[in-house]
Structure formats: C-alpha cells, structure tokens
Coordinates of N, CA and C in Angstrom, one line a residue:
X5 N 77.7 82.6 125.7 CA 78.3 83.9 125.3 C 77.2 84.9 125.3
X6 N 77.8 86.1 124.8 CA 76.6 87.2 124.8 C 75.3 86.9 123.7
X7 N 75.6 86.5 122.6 CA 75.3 86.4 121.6 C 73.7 85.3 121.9
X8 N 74.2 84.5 122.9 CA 73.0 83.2 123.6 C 72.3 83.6 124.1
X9 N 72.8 85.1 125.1 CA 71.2 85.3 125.8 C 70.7 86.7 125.6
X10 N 71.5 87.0 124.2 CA 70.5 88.1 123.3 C 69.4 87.1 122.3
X11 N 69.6 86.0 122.2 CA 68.9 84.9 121.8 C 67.8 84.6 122.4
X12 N 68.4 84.2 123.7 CA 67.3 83.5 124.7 C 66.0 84.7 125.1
X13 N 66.6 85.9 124.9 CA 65.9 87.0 125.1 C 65.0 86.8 123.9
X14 N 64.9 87.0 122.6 CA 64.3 86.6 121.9 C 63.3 85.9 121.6
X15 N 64.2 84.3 122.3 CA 62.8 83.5 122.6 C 61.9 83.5 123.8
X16 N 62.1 84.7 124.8 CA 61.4 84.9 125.6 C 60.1 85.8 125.1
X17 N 60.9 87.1 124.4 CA 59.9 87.5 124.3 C 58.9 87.1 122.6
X18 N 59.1 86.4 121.9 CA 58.2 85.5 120.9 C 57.4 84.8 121.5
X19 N 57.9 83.8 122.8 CA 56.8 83.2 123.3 C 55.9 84.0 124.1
X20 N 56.4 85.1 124.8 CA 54.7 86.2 125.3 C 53.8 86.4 124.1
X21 N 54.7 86.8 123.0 CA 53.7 87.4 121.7 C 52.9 86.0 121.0
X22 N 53.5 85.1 121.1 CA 52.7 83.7 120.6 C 51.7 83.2 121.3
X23 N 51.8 83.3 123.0 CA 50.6 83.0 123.7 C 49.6 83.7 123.7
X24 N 50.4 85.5 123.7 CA 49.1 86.3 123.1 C 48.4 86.0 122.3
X25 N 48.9 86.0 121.1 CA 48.1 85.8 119.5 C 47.5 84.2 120.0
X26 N 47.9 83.2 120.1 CA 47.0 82.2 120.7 C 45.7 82.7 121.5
X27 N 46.1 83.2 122.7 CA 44.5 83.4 123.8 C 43.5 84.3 123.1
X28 N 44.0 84.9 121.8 CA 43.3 86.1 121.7 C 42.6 85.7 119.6
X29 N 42.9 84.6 119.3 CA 42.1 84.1 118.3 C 42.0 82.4 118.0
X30 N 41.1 82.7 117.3 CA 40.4 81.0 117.3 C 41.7 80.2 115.9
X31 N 42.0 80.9 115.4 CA 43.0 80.5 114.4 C 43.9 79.4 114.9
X32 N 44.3 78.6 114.0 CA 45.4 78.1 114.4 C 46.9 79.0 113.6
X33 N 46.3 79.4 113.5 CA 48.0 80.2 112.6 C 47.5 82.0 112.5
X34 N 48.7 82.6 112.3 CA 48.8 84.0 112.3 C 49.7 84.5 110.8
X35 N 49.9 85.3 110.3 CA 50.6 85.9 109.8 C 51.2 87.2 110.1
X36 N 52.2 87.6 110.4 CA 52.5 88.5 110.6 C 53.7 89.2 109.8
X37 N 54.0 90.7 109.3 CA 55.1 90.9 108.5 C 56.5 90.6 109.1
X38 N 57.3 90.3 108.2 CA 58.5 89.7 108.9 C 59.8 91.2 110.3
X39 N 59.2 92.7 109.7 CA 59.6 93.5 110.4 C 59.1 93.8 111.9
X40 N 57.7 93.6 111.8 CA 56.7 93.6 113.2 C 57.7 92.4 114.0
X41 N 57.7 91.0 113.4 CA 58.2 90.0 114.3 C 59.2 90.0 114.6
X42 N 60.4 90.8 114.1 CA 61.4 91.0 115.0 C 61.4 92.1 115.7
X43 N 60.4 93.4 115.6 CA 60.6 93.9 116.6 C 59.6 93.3 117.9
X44 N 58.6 92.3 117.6 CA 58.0 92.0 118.9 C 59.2 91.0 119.5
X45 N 60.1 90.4 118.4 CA 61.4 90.1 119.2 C 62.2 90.5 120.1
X46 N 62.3 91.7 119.6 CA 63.2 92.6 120.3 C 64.7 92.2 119.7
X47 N 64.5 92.3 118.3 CA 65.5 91.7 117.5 C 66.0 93.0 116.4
X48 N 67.4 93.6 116.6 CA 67.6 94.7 116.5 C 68.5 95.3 115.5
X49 N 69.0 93.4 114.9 CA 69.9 93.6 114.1 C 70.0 94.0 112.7
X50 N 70.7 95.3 112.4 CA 70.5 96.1 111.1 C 70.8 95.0 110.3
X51 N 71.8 94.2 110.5 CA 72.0 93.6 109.3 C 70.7 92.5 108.9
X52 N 70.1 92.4 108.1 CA 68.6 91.9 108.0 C 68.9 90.2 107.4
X53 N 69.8 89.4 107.1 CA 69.8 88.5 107.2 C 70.5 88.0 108.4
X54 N 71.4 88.4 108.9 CA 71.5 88.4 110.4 C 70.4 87.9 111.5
X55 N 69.3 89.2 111.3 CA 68.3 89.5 112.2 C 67.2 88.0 111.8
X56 N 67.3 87.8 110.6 CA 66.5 86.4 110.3 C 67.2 85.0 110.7
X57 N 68.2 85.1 111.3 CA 68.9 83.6 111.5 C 68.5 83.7 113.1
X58 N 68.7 84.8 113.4 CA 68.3 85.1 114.7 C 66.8 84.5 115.2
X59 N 66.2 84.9 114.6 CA 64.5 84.9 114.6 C 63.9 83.5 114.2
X60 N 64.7 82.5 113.1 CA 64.5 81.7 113.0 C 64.8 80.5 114.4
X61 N 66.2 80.9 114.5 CA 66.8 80.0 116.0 C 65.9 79.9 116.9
X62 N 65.1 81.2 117.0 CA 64.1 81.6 118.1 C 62.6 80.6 117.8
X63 N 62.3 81.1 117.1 CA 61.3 79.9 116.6 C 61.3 78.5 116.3
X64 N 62.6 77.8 116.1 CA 63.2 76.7 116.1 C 62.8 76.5 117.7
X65 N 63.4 77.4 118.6 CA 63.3 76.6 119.8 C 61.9 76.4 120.5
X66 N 60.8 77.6 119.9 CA 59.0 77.3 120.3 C 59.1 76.4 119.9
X67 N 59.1 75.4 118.6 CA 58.8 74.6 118.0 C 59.2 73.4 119.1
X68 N 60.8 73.3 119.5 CA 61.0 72.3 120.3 C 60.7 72.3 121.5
X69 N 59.9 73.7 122.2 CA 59.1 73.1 123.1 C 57.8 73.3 123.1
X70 N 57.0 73.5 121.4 CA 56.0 72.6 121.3 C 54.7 73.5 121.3
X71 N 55.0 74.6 121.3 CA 54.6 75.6 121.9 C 54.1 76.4 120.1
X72 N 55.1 76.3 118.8 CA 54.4 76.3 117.8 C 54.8 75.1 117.0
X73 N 53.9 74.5 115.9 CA 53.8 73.6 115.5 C 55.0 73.9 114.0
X74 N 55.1 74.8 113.5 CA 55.8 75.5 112.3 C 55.7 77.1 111.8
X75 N 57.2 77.0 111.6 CA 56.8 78.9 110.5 C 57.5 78.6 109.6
X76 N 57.2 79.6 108.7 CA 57.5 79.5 107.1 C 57.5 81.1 106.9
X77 N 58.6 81.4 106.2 CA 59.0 83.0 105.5 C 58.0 83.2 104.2
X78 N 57.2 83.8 104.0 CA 56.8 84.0 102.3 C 57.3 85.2 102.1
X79 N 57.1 85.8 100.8 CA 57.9 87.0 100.1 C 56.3 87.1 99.4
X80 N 55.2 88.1 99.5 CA 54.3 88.6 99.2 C 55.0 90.1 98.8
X81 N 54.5 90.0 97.3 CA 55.3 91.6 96.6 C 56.4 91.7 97.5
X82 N 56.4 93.2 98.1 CA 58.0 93.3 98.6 C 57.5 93.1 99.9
X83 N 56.8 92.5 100.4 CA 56.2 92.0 102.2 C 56.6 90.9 102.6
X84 N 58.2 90.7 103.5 CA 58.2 89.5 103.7 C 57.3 89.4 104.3
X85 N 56.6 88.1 104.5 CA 55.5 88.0 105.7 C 56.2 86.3 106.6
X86 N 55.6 86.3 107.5 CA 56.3 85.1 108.3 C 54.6 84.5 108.9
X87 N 54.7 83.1 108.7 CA 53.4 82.0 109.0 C 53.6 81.1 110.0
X88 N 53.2 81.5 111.2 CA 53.4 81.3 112.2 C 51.8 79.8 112.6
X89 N 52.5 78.7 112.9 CA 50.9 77.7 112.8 C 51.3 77.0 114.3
X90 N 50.3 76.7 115.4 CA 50.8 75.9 116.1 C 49.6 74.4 116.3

C-alpha cells in the first residue's frame, strides 16, 4: 500500500545518511537528535509518535540488513536523542 513505500522511502533515505555518517567518522556510533533523523528521513509525520513507529520500522529494517548493529531512543532533558551503533 501507500503507507510501505512512504516507508521504503524512508529506509532509503536513512541508509544514504548512515553510510554517510559511517565513511565520514572513525566512531562506531552517532548520536543524533530525534527531529534531525526524521527529517534526514524524510519523515513528515506531524503526529510525533506516528513519525517514531515509522523511523523505528526504518531502522529495524538497516538492522536486518546489517547495515546498523542497533538504536536506542534516550530522552536527554527535553532532547530526544536517538543512538545509532553499527
């Protein structure tokens, strides 16, 4: 449905931004705020737990192809931030 390849879109464009942030530091992990990563998503949805099931699925699917190893949401003061490790 429409809904899968506003998704797939998603995970297209997280995996450009992940290989970026890969080729471009020695880190194995990033942090980034949770609003930056959905718009490097291209993820648009006002409703904001919405926009996070979304973003999660997306990352679920790097994970299964291996591409990141794990992410994790934290709540720093009022910053969600998202921990992106591969």
């Amino acid at each position: 449905g429409k809904a899968q390849s506003r998704s797939g879109r998603s995970v297209d464009n997280l995996r450009v931004y992940v290989q970026r942030c890969q080729s471009s530091t020695q880190a194995r992990q990033i942090e980034i705020a949770l609003p930056s990563l959905l718009q490097e998503a291209g993820i648009t949805n006002r409703n904001t737990s919405q926009a996070s099931i979304t973003l999660r699925r997306a990352l679920d699917k790097l994970i299964a192809e291996e591409l990141l190893g794990a992410h994790r949401q934290i709540q720093r003061g009022a910053t969600a931030i998202v921990e992106l490790r591969w």
